[in-house]
Amino acid sequence: MNSDSQQISLFDAWLDPTNRDHSRTLEVYDALPKFSLGRERESTKNLREWNNVAIGNNRVVRVTMSAAILKTSALPGDPDGEVQGRVIFPGVREELVEKALRKMAVQRQIESREGLDELGNRIIFVDFTLFQLRAELSEAGHDFNTKQLREALAVLEGCRYSVEGLDQDWLIGKSFPLLYIEYRRKRTDNDGQQSFYRATFPAPASRAILSGAWHPINYGRLMQLRTPLARWIAERINLAYRQAEKNASLKRRGYYLYLSRVLAESGIAPEARLRDNAQRVRQALDDLKQTGFLSISDAYLEEPLYAKSANGRGRPTLKDVRWTLYPSNAFAEEIITGNAVMKKLRERLGATPAEHQIPALDSSQ
């Protein structure tokens, strides 16, 4: 797995040396749903769609995820026969693995390199062992065995992810796996020390990284969150609420989160009743409060939104719920500091706003 690719020095600027527990989120790429955050991973269906995903400047895109079909345990040279693969969507395990790999690359715990894909796009890849990956996840409070991690990496590569946007009469799209995976491992390896992997980030993620389109986030605190929905909300605030300020609850200025957007974009499996979905969000918000993302004294304000009955006589029905979220002073300070770091890096890179868009939505591509 040796490579002549130039060592990528950009990662040095990703990390404030005084804050060793910070990773990065990427702007548009991370705002798109990529993981099924419910309990179901294995399925008889093979496709999931989100048709109304909002991104910047009031644009809407369609996101499609095809499931990974995992192969059997047969080896080269075994007899051929009829097989049926397992159909698995990227879920919570894959979400945690992808976060851990990105953090490992940022922290320079493993080698991070730059190369080119078959189309000449600049891409970033990392080399690691499953032992290293297990150790990173375990330190963050998530224990997986070697077999589970092998499966997670296979799912991240085996799924197919596509994003489509409309530009007047043009439908513009791009399709890719969540990670490209290569490996070399001993068949008898149980602890992951002899399982060598290379994970390559796809062009949209690599381009966002290389153009400086990212934001700091407290990785250690993020991984402490108990529910995947809480992690999604934390990253959502970190991406979209860059004007955060201290003492937000006292000033009554916070980040608006709508139940309808959670259901449309988070990847959770919706409950039949809106009230039950709202309860899941409340549980996630309480998790964010206890973990220090939201103000401990005044975490959020909840406002149910009702629709009148068709004839105007019956009881109004719940149409949506709006939460105003108030970041803790610590979270607000991280966002403020991150804005300054990001500005300096983008000035250094000479990045323009156009470079911060994923290639699939850039009509000049």
XYZ file of N, CA, C and O in Angstrom, residues 118-292:
700
model
N -9.796 8.370 -11.112
C -9.682 8.059 -12.539
C -10.082 9.227 -13.436
O -9.716 9.270 -14.610
N -10.797 10.206 -12.874
C -11.196 11.388 -13.646
C -10.263 12.565 -13.407
O -10.486 13.654 -13.927
N -9.215 12.350 -12.624
C -8.277 13.425 -12.348
C -8.670 14.321 -11.190
O -8.027 15.353 -10.958
N -9.717 13.942 -10.439
C -10.111 14.715 -9.263
C -9.147 14.447 -8.112
O -8.740 13.309 -7.886
N -8.812 15.480 -7.366
C -7.961 15.308 -6.189
C -8.771 14.616 -5.085
O -9.898 15.009 -4.786
N -8.186 13.588 -4.511
C -8.867 12.827 -3.467
C -7.902 12.589 -2.307
O -6.685 12.675 -2.464
N -8.472 12.274 -1.157
C -7.699 12.031 0.054
C -7.907 10.591 0.498
O -9.037 10.093 0.480
N -6.831 9.909 0.875
C -6.965 8.552 1.378
C -6.142 8.379 2.639
O -5.192 9.130 2.894
N -6.528 7.396 3.441
C -5.846 7.116 4.704
C -5.578 5.621 4.805
O -6.394 4.804 4.381
N -4.429 5.275 5.324
C -4.052 3.883 5.559
C -4.118 3.598 7.055
O -3.656 4.410 7.867
N -4.667 2.456 7.433
C -4.847 2.141 8.849
C -5.012 0.636 9.009
O -5.205 -0.098 8.024
N -4.941 0.167 10.242
C -5.278 -1.218 10.549
C -6.606 -1.243 11.290
O -7.029 -0.244 11.902
N -7.270 -2.385 11.249
C -8.521 -2.508 12.000
C -8.270 -2.383 13.496
O -9.149 -1.941 14.239
N -7.091 -2.742 13.939
C -6.743 -2.573 15.349
C -6.760 -1.089 15.727
O -7.282 -0.705 16.780
N -6.192 -0.238 14.856
C -6.199 1.195 15.110
C -7.625 1.747 15.130
O -7.980 2.568 15.976
N -8.436 1.285 14.201
C -9.820 1.753 14.129
C -10.603 1.314 15.357
O -11.376 2.093 15.934
N -10.408 0.067 15.778
C -11.079 -0.423 16.994
C -10.694 0.407 18.204
O -11.539 0.773 19.034
N -9.403 0.722 18.314
C -8.923 1.483 19.461
C -9.520 2.885 19.484
O -9.913 3.390 20.542
N -9.605 3.522 18.321
C -10.172 4.867 18.248
C -11.640 4.870 18.665
O -12.072 5.707 19.458
N -12.410 3.919 18.152
C -13.828 3.852 18.496
C -14.024 3.495 19.959
O -14.914 4.036 20.625
N -13.206 2.596 20.474
C -13.322 2.206 21.876
C -13.038 3.383 22.796
O -13.731 3.596 23.803
N -12.040 4.182 22.451
C -11.715 5.352 23.264
C -12.877 6.345 23.275
O -13.087 7.057 24.260
N -13.644 6.375 22.171
C -14.791 7.278 22.081
C -16.053 6.663 22.688
O -17.123 7.274 22.643
N -15.936 5.437 23.221
C -17.073 4.822 23.900
C -17.911 3.892 23.047
O -19.032 3.548 23.420
N -17.370 3.445 21.905
C -18.133 2.568 21.002
C -17.274 1.342 20.678
O -16.274 1.451 19.960
N -17.669 0.208 21.211
C -16.872 -1.009 21.060
C -17.444 -1.905 19.964
O -18.619 -2.284 20.005
N -16.606 -2.227 18.991
C -16.966 -3.157 17.919
C -15.845 -4.180 17.785
O -14.676 -3.859 17.996
N -16.212 -5.406 17.397
C -15.170 -6.395 17.143
C -14.683 -6.278 15.699
O -15.244 -5.524 14.889
N -13.641 -7.025 15.386
C -13.016 -6.923 14.067
C -13.991 -7.293 12.954
O -14.040 -6.645 11.902
N -14.787 -8.332 13.166
C -15.746 -8.751 12.150
C -16.768 -7.656 11.870
O -17.124 -7.399 10.715
N -17.244 -6.983 12.895
C -18.222 -5.908 12.714
C -17.620 -4.737 11.943
O -18.294 -4.134 11.101
N -16.356 -4.435 12.202
C -15.714 -3.336 11.490
C -15.475 -3.687 10.027
O -15.630 -2.837 9.142
N -15.091 -4.935 9.761
C -14.939 -5.353 8.359
C -16.257 -5.189 7.613
O -16.281 -4.725 6.470
N -17.347 -5.583 8.261
C -18.654 -5.458 7.622
C -19.020 -3.997 7.403
O -19.525 -3.628 6.337
N -18.747 -3.143 8.387
C -19.068 -1.722 8.247
C -18.324 -1.104 7.069
O -18.899 -0.331 6.284
N -17.045 -1.437 6.909
C -16.267 -0.902 5.792
C -16.785 -1.429 4.456
O -16.817 -0.699 3.459
N -17.219 -2.694 4.442
C -17.802 -3.251 3.221
C -19.098 -2.545 2.852
O -19.386 -2.312 1.672
N -19.898 -2.191 3.843
C -21.143 -1.471 3.577
C -20.851 -0.070 3.062
O -21.485 0.405 2.103
N -19.897 0.625 3.669
C -19.560 1.977 3.234
C -19.085 2.009 1.784
O -19.328 2.971 1.062
N -18.411 0.961 1.359
C -17.993 0.906 -0.043
C -19.093 0.356 -0.945
O -19.245 0.796 -2.085
N -19.875 -0.579 -0.449
C -20.824 -1.274 -1.311
C -22.089 -0.501 -1.619
O -22.751 -0.757 -2.628
N -22.443 0.465 -0.765
C -23.623 1.270 -1.062
C -23.297 2.244 -2.195
O -22.137 2.508 -2.487
N -24.327 2.761 -2.809
C -24.133 3.772 -3.864
C -24.967 4.984 -3.512
O -26.160 4.866 -3.235
N -24.337 6.132 -3.537
C -24.946 7.362 -3.051
C -25.011 8.350 -4.214
O -24.004 8.573 -4.891
N -26.169 8.911 -4.469
C -26.271 9.875 -5.567
C -27.020 11.113 -5.109
O -27.920 11.048 -4.272
N -26.608 12.245 -5.673
C -27.229 13.542 -5.388
C -27.616 14.163 -6.720
O -26.823 14.181 -7.658
N -28.855 14.651 -6.799
C -29.338 15.287 -8.025
C -29.939 16.648 -7.691
O -30.658 16.802 -6.706
N -29.625 17.624 -8.525
C -30.195 18.957 -8.371
C -30.690 19.465 -9.711
O -30.243 19.005 -10.768
N -31.621 20.402 -9.670
C -32.157 21.018 -10.880
C -31.523 22.381 -11.090
O -31.434 23.193 -10.164
N -31.061 22.631 -12.316
C -30.553 23.934 -12.722
C -31.335 24.325 -13.973
O -30.991 23.941 -15.080
N -32.453 25.042 -13.742
C -33.416 25.347 -14.803
C -33.901 24.036 -15.424
O -34.491 23.223 -14.729
N -33.614 23.770 -16.690
C -34.090 22.533 -17.323
C -33.078 21.400 -17.220
O -33.299 20.326 -17.779
N -31.982 21.622 -16.521
C -30.934 20.613 -16.445
C -31.016 19.869 -15.119
O -31.092 20.481 -14.057
N -30.998 18.548 -15.211
C -30.888 17.692 -14.024
C -29.426 17.293 -13.896
O -28.872 16.639 -14.783
N -28.786 17.693 -12.797
C -27.352 17.497 -12.611
C -27.137 16.539 -11.456
O -27.732 16.703 -10.388
N -26.317 15.529 -11.660
C -26.149 14.533 -10.600
C -24.753 13.965 -10.525
O -23.947 14.102 -11.438
N -24.482 13.329 -9.403
C -23.213 12.627 -9.205
C -23.465 11.440 -8.308
O -24.255 11.519 -7.362
N -22.786 10.322 -8.595
C -22.971 9.086 -7.835
C -21.610 8.575 -7.374
O -20.619 8.658 -8.119
N -21.576 8.048 -6.142
C -20.315 7.560 -5.585
C -20.611 6.724 -4.346
O -21.693 6.827 -3.755
N -19.664 5.874 -3.915
C -19.808 5.203 -2.613
C -19.436 6.179 -1.506
O -18.884 7.251 -1.769
N -19.712 5.826 -0.265
C -19.314 6.695 0.837
C -17.816 6.629 1.090
O -17.210 7.592 1.538
N -17.215 5.480 0.819
C -15.765 5.332 0.878
C -15.335 4.319 -0.179
O -16.079 3.375 -0.479
N -14.147 4.498 -0.722
C -13.521 3.461 -1.534
C -12.584 2.685 -0.608
O -11.800 3.275 0.124
N -12.671 1.361 -0.663
C -11.929 0.533 0.290
C -11.021 -0.454 -0.450
O -11.443 -1.118 -1.405
N -9.766 -0.533 -0.003
C -8.845 -1.601 -0.401
C -8.314 -2.236 0.883
O -8.233 -1.572 1.917
N -7.953 -3.517 0.794
C -7.445 -4.156 2.016
C -6.494 -5.299 1.682
O -6.485 -5.846 0.576
N -5.725 -5.640 2.688
C -4.858 -6.817 2.665
C -4.841 -7.328 4.096
O -4.362 -6.637 5.005
N -5.342 -8.528 4.327
C -5.457 -9.005 5.706
C -5.216 -10.514 5.778
O -5.496 -11.255 4.841
N -4.712 -10.912 6.911
C -4.535 -12.338 7.188
C -5.887 -12.975 7.464
O -6.713 -12.413 8.198
N -6.107 -14.146 6.890
C -7.382 -14.822 7.105
C -7.613 -15.143 8.571
O -8.758 -15.169 9.037
N -6.548 -15.361 9.308
C -6.676 -15.772 10.711
C -6.611 -14.591 11.683
O -6.570 -14.790 12.893
N -6.604 -13.364 11.165
C -6.453 -12.194 12.023
C -7.741 -11.939 12.804
O -8.806 -11.720 12.213
N -7.644 -11.956 14.114
C -8.821 -11.743 14.961
C -8.828 -10.394 15.662
O -9.891 -9.878 16.006
N -7.651 -9.815 15.906
C -7.621 -8.558 16.650
C -7.409 -7.343 15.761
O -7.397 -6.212 16.240
N -7.231 -7.542 14.451
C -7.129 -6.426 13.516
C -5.727 -5.904 13.294
O -5.534 -4.996 12.480
N -4.713 -6.482 13.956
C -3.359 -5.960 13.788
C -2.749 -6.356 12.451
O -1.791 -5.714 11.992
N -3.288 -7.397 11.834
C -2.791 -7.821 10.520
C -3.870 -7.646 9.444
O -3.915 -8.377 8.463
N -4.724 -6.663 9.659
C -5.743 -6.285 8.675
C -5.457 -4.853 8.251
O -5.764 -3.903 8.977
N -4.818 -4.695 7.091
C -4.380 -3.385 6.606
C -5.393 -2.860 5.592
O -5.711 -3.539 4.607
N -5.868 -1.640 5.829
C -6.903 -1.066 4.982
C -6.477 0.299 4.457
O -5.672 1.004 5.081
N -7.023 0.642 3.305
C -6.940 2.005 2.774
C -8.369 2.476 2.495
O -9.126 1.805 1.784
N -8.737 3.617 3.055
C -10.038 4.224 2.803
C -9.817 5.531 2.059
O -9.062 6.399 2.516
N -10.469 5.662 0.914
C -10.360 6.874 0.106
C -11.682 7.622 0.158
O -12.743 7.046 -0.119
N -11.634 8.891 0.523
C -12.839 9.708 0.559
C -13.234 10.060 -0.869
O -12.381 10.407 -1.686
N -14.527 9.988 -1.217
C -14.958 10.308 -2.582
C -14.699 11.768 -2.917
O -14.469 12.598 -2.029
N -14.751 12.067 -4.209
C -14.382 13.399 -4.684
C -15.159 14.533 -4.009
O -14.558 15.552 -3.661
N -16.494 14.429 -3.806
C -17.191 15.550 -3.154
C -16.663 15.849 -1.752
O -16.489 17.005 -1.383
N -16.404 14.801 -0.962
C -15.870 15.015 0.385
C -14.437 15.529 0.314
O -14.058 16.458 1.036
N -13.620 14.942 -0.559
C -12.234 15.380 -0.683
C -12.156 16.824 -1.151
O -11.341 17.613 -0.665
N -13.037 17.186 -2.086
C -13.002 18.557 -2.600
C -13.380 19.550 -1.518
O -12.788 20.618 -1.401
N -14.364 19.196 -0.695
C -14.748 20.081 0.399
C -13.593 20.254 1.378
O -13.330 21.348 1.874
N -12.879 19.175 1.636
C -11.732 19.245 2.530
C -10.640 20.139 1.929
O -10.118 21.046 2.573
N -10.305 19.885 0.666
C -9.189 20.579 0.034
C -9.472 22.053 -0.210
O -8.550 22.863 -0.306
N -10.753 22.439 -0.318
C -11.095 23.836 -0.547
C -11.334 24.589 0.751
O -11.669 25.761 0.744
N -11.181 23.897 1.877
C -11.391 24.554 3.160
C -12.840 24.663 3.551
O -13.187 25.463 4.430
N -13.719 23.880 2.938
C -15.157 23.947 3.247
C -15.482 23.024 4.402
O -16.118 21.990 4.242
N -15.036 23.393 5.592
C -15.264 22.559 6.761
C -15.418 23.436 7.986
O -15.132 24.626 7.969
N -15.866 22.851 9.074
C -16.009 23.568 10.344
C -15.537 22.670 11.480
O -15.782 21.464 11.464
N -14.890 23.249 12.500
C -14.483 22.439 13.655
C -15.695 21.970 14.453
O -16.714 22.646 14.492
N -15.568 20.828 15.084
C -16.583 20.358 16.024
C -15.884 19.511 17.083
O -14.860 18.878 16.791
N -16.406 19.525 18.284
C -15.796 18.783 19.378
C -16.115 17.302 19.214
O -17.189 16.830 19.585
N -15.171 16.569 18.624
C -15.376 15.164 18.302
C -15.627 14.326 19.557
O -16.499 13.459 19.585
N -14.855 14.583 20.622
C -15.011 13.793 21.841
C -16.406 13.909 22.413
O -17.024 12.911 22.793
N -16.934 15.129 22.458
C -18.276 15.323 22.984
C -19.322 14.775 22.012
O -20.340 14.224 22.423
N -19.068 14.918 20.708
C -20.004 14.397 19.707
C -20.187 12.890 19.861
O -21.300 12.369 19.819
N -19.079 12.175 20.070
C -19.150 10.723 20.158
C -19.718 10.253 21.491
O -20.060 9.081 21.645
N -19.816 11.149 22.476
C -20.443 10.789 23.747
C -21.968 10.758 23.648
O -22.624 10.162 24.502
N -22.521 11.402 22.633
C -23.976 11.454 22.495
C -24.523 10.046 22.319
O -23.998 9.239 21.546
N -25.607 9.742 23.015
C -26.135 8.380 23.047
C -26.923 8.024 21.796
O -26.973 6.867 21.402
N -27.572 8.996 21.178
C -28.446 8.680 20.044
C -27.884 9.254 18.751
O -27.322 10.357 18.737
N -28.052 8.543 17.641
C -27.595 9.064 16.358
C -28.300 10.356 15.973
O -27.708 11.223 15.337
N -29.578 10.512 16.371
C -30.295 11.741 16.042
C -29.664 12.932 16.761
O -29.571 14.030 16.195
N -29.218 12.738 17.988
C -28.543 13.827 18.706
C -27.252 14.222 17.991
O -26.934 15.414 17.875
N -26.498 13.247 17.486
C -25.271 13.569 16.738
C -25.617 14.341 15.470
O -24.923 15.283 15.102
N -26.702 13.937 14.801
C -27.114 14.637 13.580
C -27.479 16.087 13.884
O -27.087 17.003 13.159
N -28.218 16.315 14.955
C -28.628 17.675 15.311
C -27.407 18.513 15.683
O -27.293 19.686 15.281
N -26.476 17.941 16.437
C -25.265 18.677 16.818
C -24.490 19.119 15.584
O -24.038 20.271 15.487
N -24.332 18.224 14.621
C -23.613 18.573 13.399
C -24.399 19.577 12.571
O -23.826 20.448 11.915
N -25.716 19.459 12.608
C -26.568 20.405 11.886
C -26.382 21.822 12.439
O -26.242 22.784 11.679
N -26.403 21.957 13.749
C -26.186 23.271 14.364
C -24.797 23.786 13.987
O -24.621 24.950 13.613
N -23.807 22.908 14.081
C -22.436 23.301 13.792
C -22.269 23.777 12.353
O -21.498 24.693 12.070
N -23.004 23.180 11.433
C -22.922 23.562 10.026
C -23.692 24.839 9.720
O -23.219 25.701 8.979
N -24.894 24.947 10.281
C -25.824 25.987 9.820
C -25.874 27.224 10.706
O -26.333 28.274 10.264
N -25.414 27.115 11.939
C -25.575 28.221 12.879
C -24.220 28.833 13.202
O -23.788 28.893 14.343
N -23.542 29.319 12.162
C -22.211 29.869 12.336
C -22.215 31.251 12.968
O -21.173 31.774 13.319
N -23.406 31.857 13.113
C -23.500 33.152 13.784
C -23.800 33.000 15.267
O -24.251 33.941 15.930
N -23.562 31.825 15.818
C -23.840 31.574 17.231
C -23.091 32.570 18.117
O -21.999 33.019 17.778
N -23.690 32.897 19.242
C -23.082 33.822 20.188
C -23.319 33.322 21.604
O -24.219 32.519 21.851
N -22.520 33.810 22.536
C -22.664 33.406 23.923
C -23.934 33.992 24.534
O -24.453 35.004 24.072
N -24.414 33.333 25.598
C -25.623 33.764 26.311
C -26.825 33.860 25.374
O -27.648 34.770 25.478
N -26.912 32.902 24.444
C -27.983 32.918 23.445
C -29.359 32.824 24.086
O -30.313 33.461 23.627
N -29.494 32.024 25.163
C -30.815 31.862 25.770
C -31.295 33.155 26.414
O -32.487 33.474 26.383
N -30.376 33.927 26.995
C -30.758 35.198 27.598
C -31.173 36.211 26.532
O -32.073 37.026 26.747
N -30.520 36.158 25.385
C -30.837 37.078 24.286
C -31.992 36.576 23.432
O -32.448 37.292 22.535
N -32.445 35.331 23.700
C -33.525 34.687 22.935
C -33.186 34.622 21.446
O -34.034 34.807 20.582
N -31.915 34.364 21.158
C -31.490 34.171 19.773
C -30.882 32.775 19.669
O -29.849 32.486 20.300
N -31.519 31.927 18.881
C -31.055 30.564 18.770
C -31.219 30.019 17.371
O -31.513 30.753 16.414
N -31.036 28.713 17.243
C -31.130 28.022 15.949
C -32.489 27.344 15.837
O -32.907 26.625 16.743
N -33.190 27.579 14.717
C -34.509 26.980 14.506
C -34.368 25.569 13.927
O -33.672 25.360 12.932
N -35.034 24.630 14.559
C -35.078 23.247 14.075
C -36.531 22.846 13.933
O -37.304 22.911 14.892
N -36.915 22.432 12.730
C -38.293 22.033 12.458
C -38.388 20.509 12.381
O -37.515 19.850 11.790
N -39.440 19.972 12.940
C -39.668 18.529 12.888
C -39.733 18.049 11.444
O -39.208 16.981 11.118
N -40.371 18.821 10.575
C -40.502 18.419 9.172
C -39.139 18.241 8.512
O -38.939 17.323 7.713
N -38.182 19.091 8.852
C -36.843 18.978 8.263
C -36.088 17.798 8.850
O -35.312 17.135 8.167
N -36.300 17.530 10.124
C -35.686 16.348 10.739
C -36.146 15.098 10.012
O -35.338 14.223 9.659
N -37.448 14.991 9.759
C -37.992 13.804 9.098
C -37.538 13.714 7.646
O -37.341 12.620 7.111
N -37.351 14.860 6.994
C -36.982 14.859 5.577
C -35.513 14.586 5.351
O -35.135 14.056 4.303
N -34.657 14.910 6.336
C -33.234 14.943 6.037
C -32.336 14.154 6.978
O -31.170 13.914 6.649
N -32.818 13.731 8.129
C -31.912 13.128 9.108
C -31.609 11.662 8.842
O -30.589 11.147 9.301
N -32.489 10.964 8.130
C -32.289 9.533 7.901
C -32.944 8.657 8.951
O -32.803 7.426 8.896
N -33.670 9.243 9.925
C -34.379 8.408 10.890
C -35.624 7.816 10.225
O -36.174 8.384 9.290
N -36.051 6.660 10.697
C -37.288 6.047 10.205
C -38.462 6.700 10.935
O -38.558 6.586 12.157
N -39.356 7.402 10.228
C -40.429 8.136 10.898
C -41.417 7.215 11.596
O -41.714 6.112 11.128
N -41.920 7.678 12.733
C -43.032 7.017 13.406
C -44.333 7.413 12.700
O -44.376 8.377 11.935
N -45.389 6.676 12.969
C -46.669 6.941 12.301
C -47.264 8.280 12.741
O -47.862 8.992 11.928
N -47.088 8.636 14.008
C -47.686 9.866 14.517
C -46.617 10.944 14.711
O -45.517 10.658 15.189
N -46.977 12.192 14.344
C -46.040 13.289 14.515
C -45.628 13.455 15.974
O -44.488 13.793 16.273
N -46.554 13.225 16.884
C -46.255 13.393 18.304
C -45.147 12.445 18.754
O -44.312 12.787 19.591
N -45.160 11.241 18.213
C -44.116 10.274 18.577
C -42.759 10.707 18.008
O -41.716 10.535 18.649
N -42.768 11.270 16.792
C -41.528 11.788 16.222
C -41.000 12.958 17.036
O -39.791 13.085 17.252
N -41.925 13.811 17.488
C -41.507 14.952 18.307
C -40.853 14.487 19.606
O -39.880 15.088 20.076
N -41.368 13.409 20.174
C -40.797 12.885 21.409
C -39.369 12.387 21.187
O -38.490 12.570 22.049
N -39.102 11.783 20.048
C -37.746 11.333 19.732
C -36.793 12.518 19.654
O -35.643 12.446 20.102
N -37.260 13.630 19.065
C -36.421 14.825 18.986
C -36.156 15.374 20.388
O -35.028 15.763 20.710
N -37.171 15.393 21.236
C -36.981 15.883 22.608
C -35.919 15.061 23.336
O -35.085 15.609 24.071
N -35.966 13.751 23.174
C -34.970 12.900 23.820
C -33.564 13.228 23.319
O -32.604 13.266 24.100
N -33.453 13.483 22.001
C -32.150 13.859 21.440
C -31.693 15.208 21.985
O -30.512 15.403 22.296
N -32.616 16.161 22.128
C -32.268 17.478 22.646
C -31.831 17.400 24.100
O -30.917 18.118 24.534
N -32.469 16.540 24.869
C -32.041 16.343 26.264
C -30.633 15.759 26.319
O -29.833 16.111 27.193
N -30.325 14.862 25.381
C -28.977 14.302 25.280
C -27.975 15.417 24.981
O -26.883 15.487 25.574
N -28.328 16.320 24.061
C -27.459 17.442 23.714
C -27.259 18.381 24.907
O -26.172 18.937 25.106
N -28.303 18.536 25.689
C -28.215 19.380 26.884
C -27.256 18.767 27.901
O -26.365 19.447 28.433
N -27.408 17.474 28.167
C -26.585 16.811 29.179
C -25.127 16.707 28.748
O -24.228 16.630 29.586
N -24.888 16.706 27.436
C -23.527 16.540 26.927
C -22.828 17.881 26.717
O -21.658 17.901 26.339
N -23.535 18.979 26.921
C -22.898 20.291 26.873
C -22.998 21.016 25.557
O -22.384 22.082 25.392
